[in-house]
Short mmCIF file of C-alpha atoms in Angstrom, two decimals:
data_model
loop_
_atom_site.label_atom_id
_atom_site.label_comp_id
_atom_site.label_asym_id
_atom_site.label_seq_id
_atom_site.Cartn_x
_atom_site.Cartn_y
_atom_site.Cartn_z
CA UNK A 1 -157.63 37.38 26.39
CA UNK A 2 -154.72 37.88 28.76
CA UNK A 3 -153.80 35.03 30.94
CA UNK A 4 -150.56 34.24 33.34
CA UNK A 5 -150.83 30.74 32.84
CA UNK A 6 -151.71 28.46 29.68
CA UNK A 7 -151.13 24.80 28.99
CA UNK A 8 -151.98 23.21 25.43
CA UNK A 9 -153.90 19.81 26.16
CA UNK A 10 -154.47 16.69 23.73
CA UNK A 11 -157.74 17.09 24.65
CA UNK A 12 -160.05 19.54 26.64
CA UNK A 13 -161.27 16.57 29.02
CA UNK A 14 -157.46 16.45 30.15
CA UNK A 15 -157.66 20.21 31.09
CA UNK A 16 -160.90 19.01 33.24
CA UNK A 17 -159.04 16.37 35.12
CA UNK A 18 -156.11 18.57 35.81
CA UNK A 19 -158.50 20.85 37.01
CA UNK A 20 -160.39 19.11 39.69
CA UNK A 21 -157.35 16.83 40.49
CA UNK A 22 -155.71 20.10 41.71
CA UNK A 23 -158.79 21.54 43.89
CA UNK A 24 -159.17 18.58 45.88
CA UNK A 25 -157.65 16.88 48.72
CA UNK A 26 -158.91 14.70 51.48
CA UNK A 27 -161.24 17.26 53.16
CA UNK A 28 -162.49 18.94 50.03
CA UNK A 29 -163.78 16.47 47.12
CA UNK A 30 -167.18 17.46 45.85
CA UNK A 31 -167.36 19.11 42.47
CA UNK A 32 -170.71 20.95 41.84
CA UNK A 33 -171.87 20.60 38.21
CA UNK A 34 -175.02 20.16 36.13
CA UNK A 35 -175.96 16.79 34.42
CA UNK A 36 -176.40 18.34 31.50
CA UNK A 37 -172.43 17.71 29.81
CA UNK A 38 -170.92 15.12 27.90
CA UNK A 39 -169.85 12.10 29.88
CA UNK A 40 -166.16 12.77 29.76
CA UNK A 41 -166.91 16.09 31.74
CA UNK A 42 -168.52 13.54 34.91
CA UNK A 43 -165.59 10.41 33.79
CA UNK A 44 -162.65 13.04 34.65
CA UNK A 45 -164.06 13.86 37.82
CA UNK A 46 -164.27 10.88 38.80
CA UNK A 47 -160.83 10.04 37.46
CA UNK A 48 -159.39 12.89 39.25
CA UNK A 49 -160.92 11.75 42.50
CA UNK A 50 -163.60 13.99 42.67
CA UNK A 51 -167.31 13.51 43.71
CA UNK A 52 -169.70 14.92 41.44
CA UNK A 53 -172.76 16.53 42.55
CA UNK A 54 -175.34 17.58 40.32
CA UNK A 55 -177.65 20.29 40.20
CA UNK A 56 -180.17 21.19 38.09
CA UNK A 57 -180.40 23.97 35.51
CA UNK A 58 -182.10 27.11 35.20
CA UNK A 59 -185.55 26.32 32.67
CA UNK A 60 -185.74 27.35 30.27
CA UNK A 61 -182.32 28.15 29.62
CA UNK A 62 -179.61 25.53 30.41
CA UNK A 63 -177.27 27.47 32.63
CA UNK A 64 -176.18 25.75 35.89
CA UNK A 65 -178.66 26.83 38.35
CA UNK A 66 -177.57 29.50 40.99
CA UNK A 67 -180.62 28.67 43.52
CA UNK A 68 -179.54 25.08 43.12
CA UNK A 69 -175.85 25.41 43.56
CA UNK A 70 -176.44 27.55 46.36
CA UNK A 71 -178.45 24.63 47.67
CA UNK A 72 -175.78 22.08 47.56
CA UNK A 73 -172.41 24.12 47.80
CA UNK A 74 -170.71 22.81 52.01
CA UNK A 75 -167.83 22.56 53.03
CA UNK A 76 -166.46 19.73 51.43
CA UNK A 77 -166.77 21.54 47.68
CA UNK A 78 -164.00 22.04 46.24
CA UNK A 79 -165.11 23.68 42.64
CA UNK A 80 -167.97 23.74 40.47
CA UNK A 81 -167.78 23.15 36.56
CA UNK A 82 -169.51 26.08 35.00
CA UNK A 83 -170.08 24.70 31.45
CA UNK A 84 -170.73 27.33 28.67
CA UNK A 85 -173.34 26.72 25.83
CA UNK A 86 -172.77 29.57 23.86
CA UNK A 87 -173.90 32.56 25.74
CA UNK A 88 -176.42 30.28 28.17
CA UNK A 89 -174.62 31.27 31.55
CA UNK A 90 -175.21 34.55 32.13
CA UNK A 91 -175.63 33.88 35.83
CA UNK A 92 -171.90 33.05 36.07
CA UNK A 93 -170.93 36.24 38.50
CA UNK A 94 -173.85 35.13 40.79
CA UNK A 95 -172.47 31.83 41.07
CA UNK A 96 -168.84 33.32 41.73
CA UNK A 97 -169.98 35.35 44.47
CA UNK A 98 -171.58 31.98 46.23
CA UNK A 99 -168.19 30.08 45.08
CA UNK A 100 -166.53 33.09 47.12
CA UNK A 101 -168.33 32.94 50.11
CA UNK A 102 -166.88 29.02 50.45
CA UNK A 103 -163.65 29.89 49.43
CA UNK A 104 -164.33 27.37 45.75
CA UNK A 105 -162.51 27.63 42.74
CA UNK A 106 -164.66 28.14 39.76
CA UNK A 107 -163.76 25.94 36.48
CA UNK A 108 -164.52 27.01 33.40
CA UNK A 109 -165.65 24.46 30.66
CA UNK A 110 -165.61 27.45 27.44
CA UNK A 111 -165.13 23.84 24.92
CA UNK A 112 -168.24 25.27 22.83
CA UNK A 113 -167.99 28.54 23.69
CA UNK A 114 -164.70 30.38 22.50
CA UNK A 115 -165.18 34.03 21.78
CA UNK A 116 -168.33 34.87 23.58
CA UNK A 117 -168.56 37.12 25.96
CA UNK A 118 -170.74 37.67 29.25
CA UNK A 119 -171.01 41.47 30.24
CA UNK A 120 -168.77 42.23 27.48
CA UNK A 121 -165.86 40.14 29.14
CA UNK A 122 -164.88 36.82 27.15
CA UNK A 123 -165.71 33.56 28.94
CA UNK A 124 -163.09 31.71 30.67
CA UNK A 125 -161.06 34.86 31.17
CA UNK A 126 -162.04 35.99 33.91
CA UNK A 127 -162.18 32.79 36.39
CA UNK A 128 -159.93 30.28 38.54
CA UNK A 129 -159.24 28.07 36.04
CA UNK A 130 -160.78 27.84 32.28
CA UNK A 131 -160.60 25.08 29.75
CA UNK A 132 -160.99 25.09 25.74
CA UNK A 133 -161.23 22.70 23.00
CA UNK A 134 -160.67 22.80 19.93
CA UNK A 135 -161.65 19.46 18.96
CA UNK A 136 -162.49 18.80 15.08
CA UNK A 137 -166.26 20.37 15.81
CA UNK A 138 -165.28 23.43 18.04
CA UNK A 139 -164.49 26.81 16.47
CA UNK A 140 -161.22 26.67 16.43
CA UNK A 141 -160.26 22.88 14.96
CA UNK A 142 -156.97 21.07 15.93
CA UNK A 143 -158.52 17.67 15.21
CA UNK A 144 -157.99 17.06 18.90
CA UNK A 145 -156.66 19.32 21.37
CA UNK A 146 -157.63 22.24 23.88
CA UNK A 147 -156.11 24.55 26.43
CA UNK A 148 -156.41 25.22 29.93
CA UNK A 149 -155.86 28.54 31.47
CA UNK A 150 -155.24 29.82 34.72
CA UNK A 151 -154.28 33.27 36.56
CA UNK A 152 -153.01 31.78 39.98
CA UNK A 153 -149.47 30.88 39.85
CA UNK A 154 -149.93 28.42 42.78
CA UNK A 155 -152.95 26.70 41.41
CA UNK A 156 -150.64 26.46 38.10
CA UNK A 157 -147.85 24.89 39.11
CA UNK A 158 -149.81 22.33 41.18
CA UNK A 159 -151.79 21.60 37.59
CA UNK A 160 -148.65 21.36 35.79
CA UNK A 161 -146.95 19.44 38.39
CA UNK A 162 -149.46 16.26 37.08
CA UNK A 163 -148.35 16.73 33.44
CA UNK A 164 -145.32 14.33 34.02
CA UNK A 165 -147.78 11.04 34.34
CA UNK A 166 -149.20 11.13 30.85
CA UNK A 167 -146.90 9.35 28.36
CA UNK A 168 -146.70 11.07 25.24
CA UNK A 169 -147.12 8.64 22.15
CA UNK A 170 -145.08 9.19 19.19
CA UNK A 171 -146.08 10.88 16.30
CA UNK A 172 -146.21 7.75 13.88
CA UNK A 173 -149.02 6.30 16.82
CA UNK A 174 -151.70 8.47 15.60
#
């Protein structure tokens, strides 16, 4: 992996909010993703200010489904959450060249997915903005924690600009 940008997260859903929280603004708030994800995934949009939209997946594999996003993707999208189950989203350079054509950002969600690769590249290297965990069930264990990652230096700064809201409890908390 070779990234510009990296930011170490309590927790992978953090990297999500940061995420969507930077694509939107008041013209563009929908954020394309499939149903099938953990709660916290659809709570951060939300949190963020996002609107999620749901599409279906591809049967019988559970990859987002192109034809579907292709269906709801306008012009108030800002990103769609490509989540990872192991190597089920093989259709993930199909699905960039529709987020292209609309000028959306592609997020990565690679929290169960760290170290495999699509077309021998690794996910979440190789989009807009990528997010691990490493959570005390992921692959790599921290108990908690994760990392987002990010190539544009723009879309960086305006994640890391958000950083300075969340209070950071003392050790002695946990």
């Amino acid at each position: 992996f070779k990234f510009r940008n990296s930011l170490t997260l309590s927790h992978n859903r953090l990297g999500i909010y940061l995420a969507v929280r930077a694509l939107i603004n008041a013209n563009k708030n929908e954020i394309i993703l499939s149903p099938y994800t953990i709660i916290d995934v659809v709570n951060m949009v939300i949190c963020a200010g996002g609107k999620p939209v749901f599409v279906d997946v591809d049967f019988p594999s559970i990859a987002i489904s192109t034809n579907e996003v292709n269906k709801k993707i306008n012009n108030n999208t800002a990103g769609i959450i490509v989540t990872h189950y192991q190597s089920y989203c093989k259709n993930l350079p199909e699905i960039k060249i529709i987020a292209q054509k609309y000028n959306v950002k592609i997020i990565e969600d690679c929290a169960i997915a760290f170290g495999t690769k699509i077309n021998n590249k690794f996910v979440g290297s190789d989009s807009d903005i990528s997010v691990f965990s490493f959570n005390i069930t992921k692959y790599i264990s921290t108990l908690t924690g994760g990392i987002l990652v990010c190539n544009d230096d723009n879309l960086f700064l305006k994640i890391n600009s958000y950083i300075s809201e969340f209070k950071i409890n003392p050790f002695l908390y946990l």
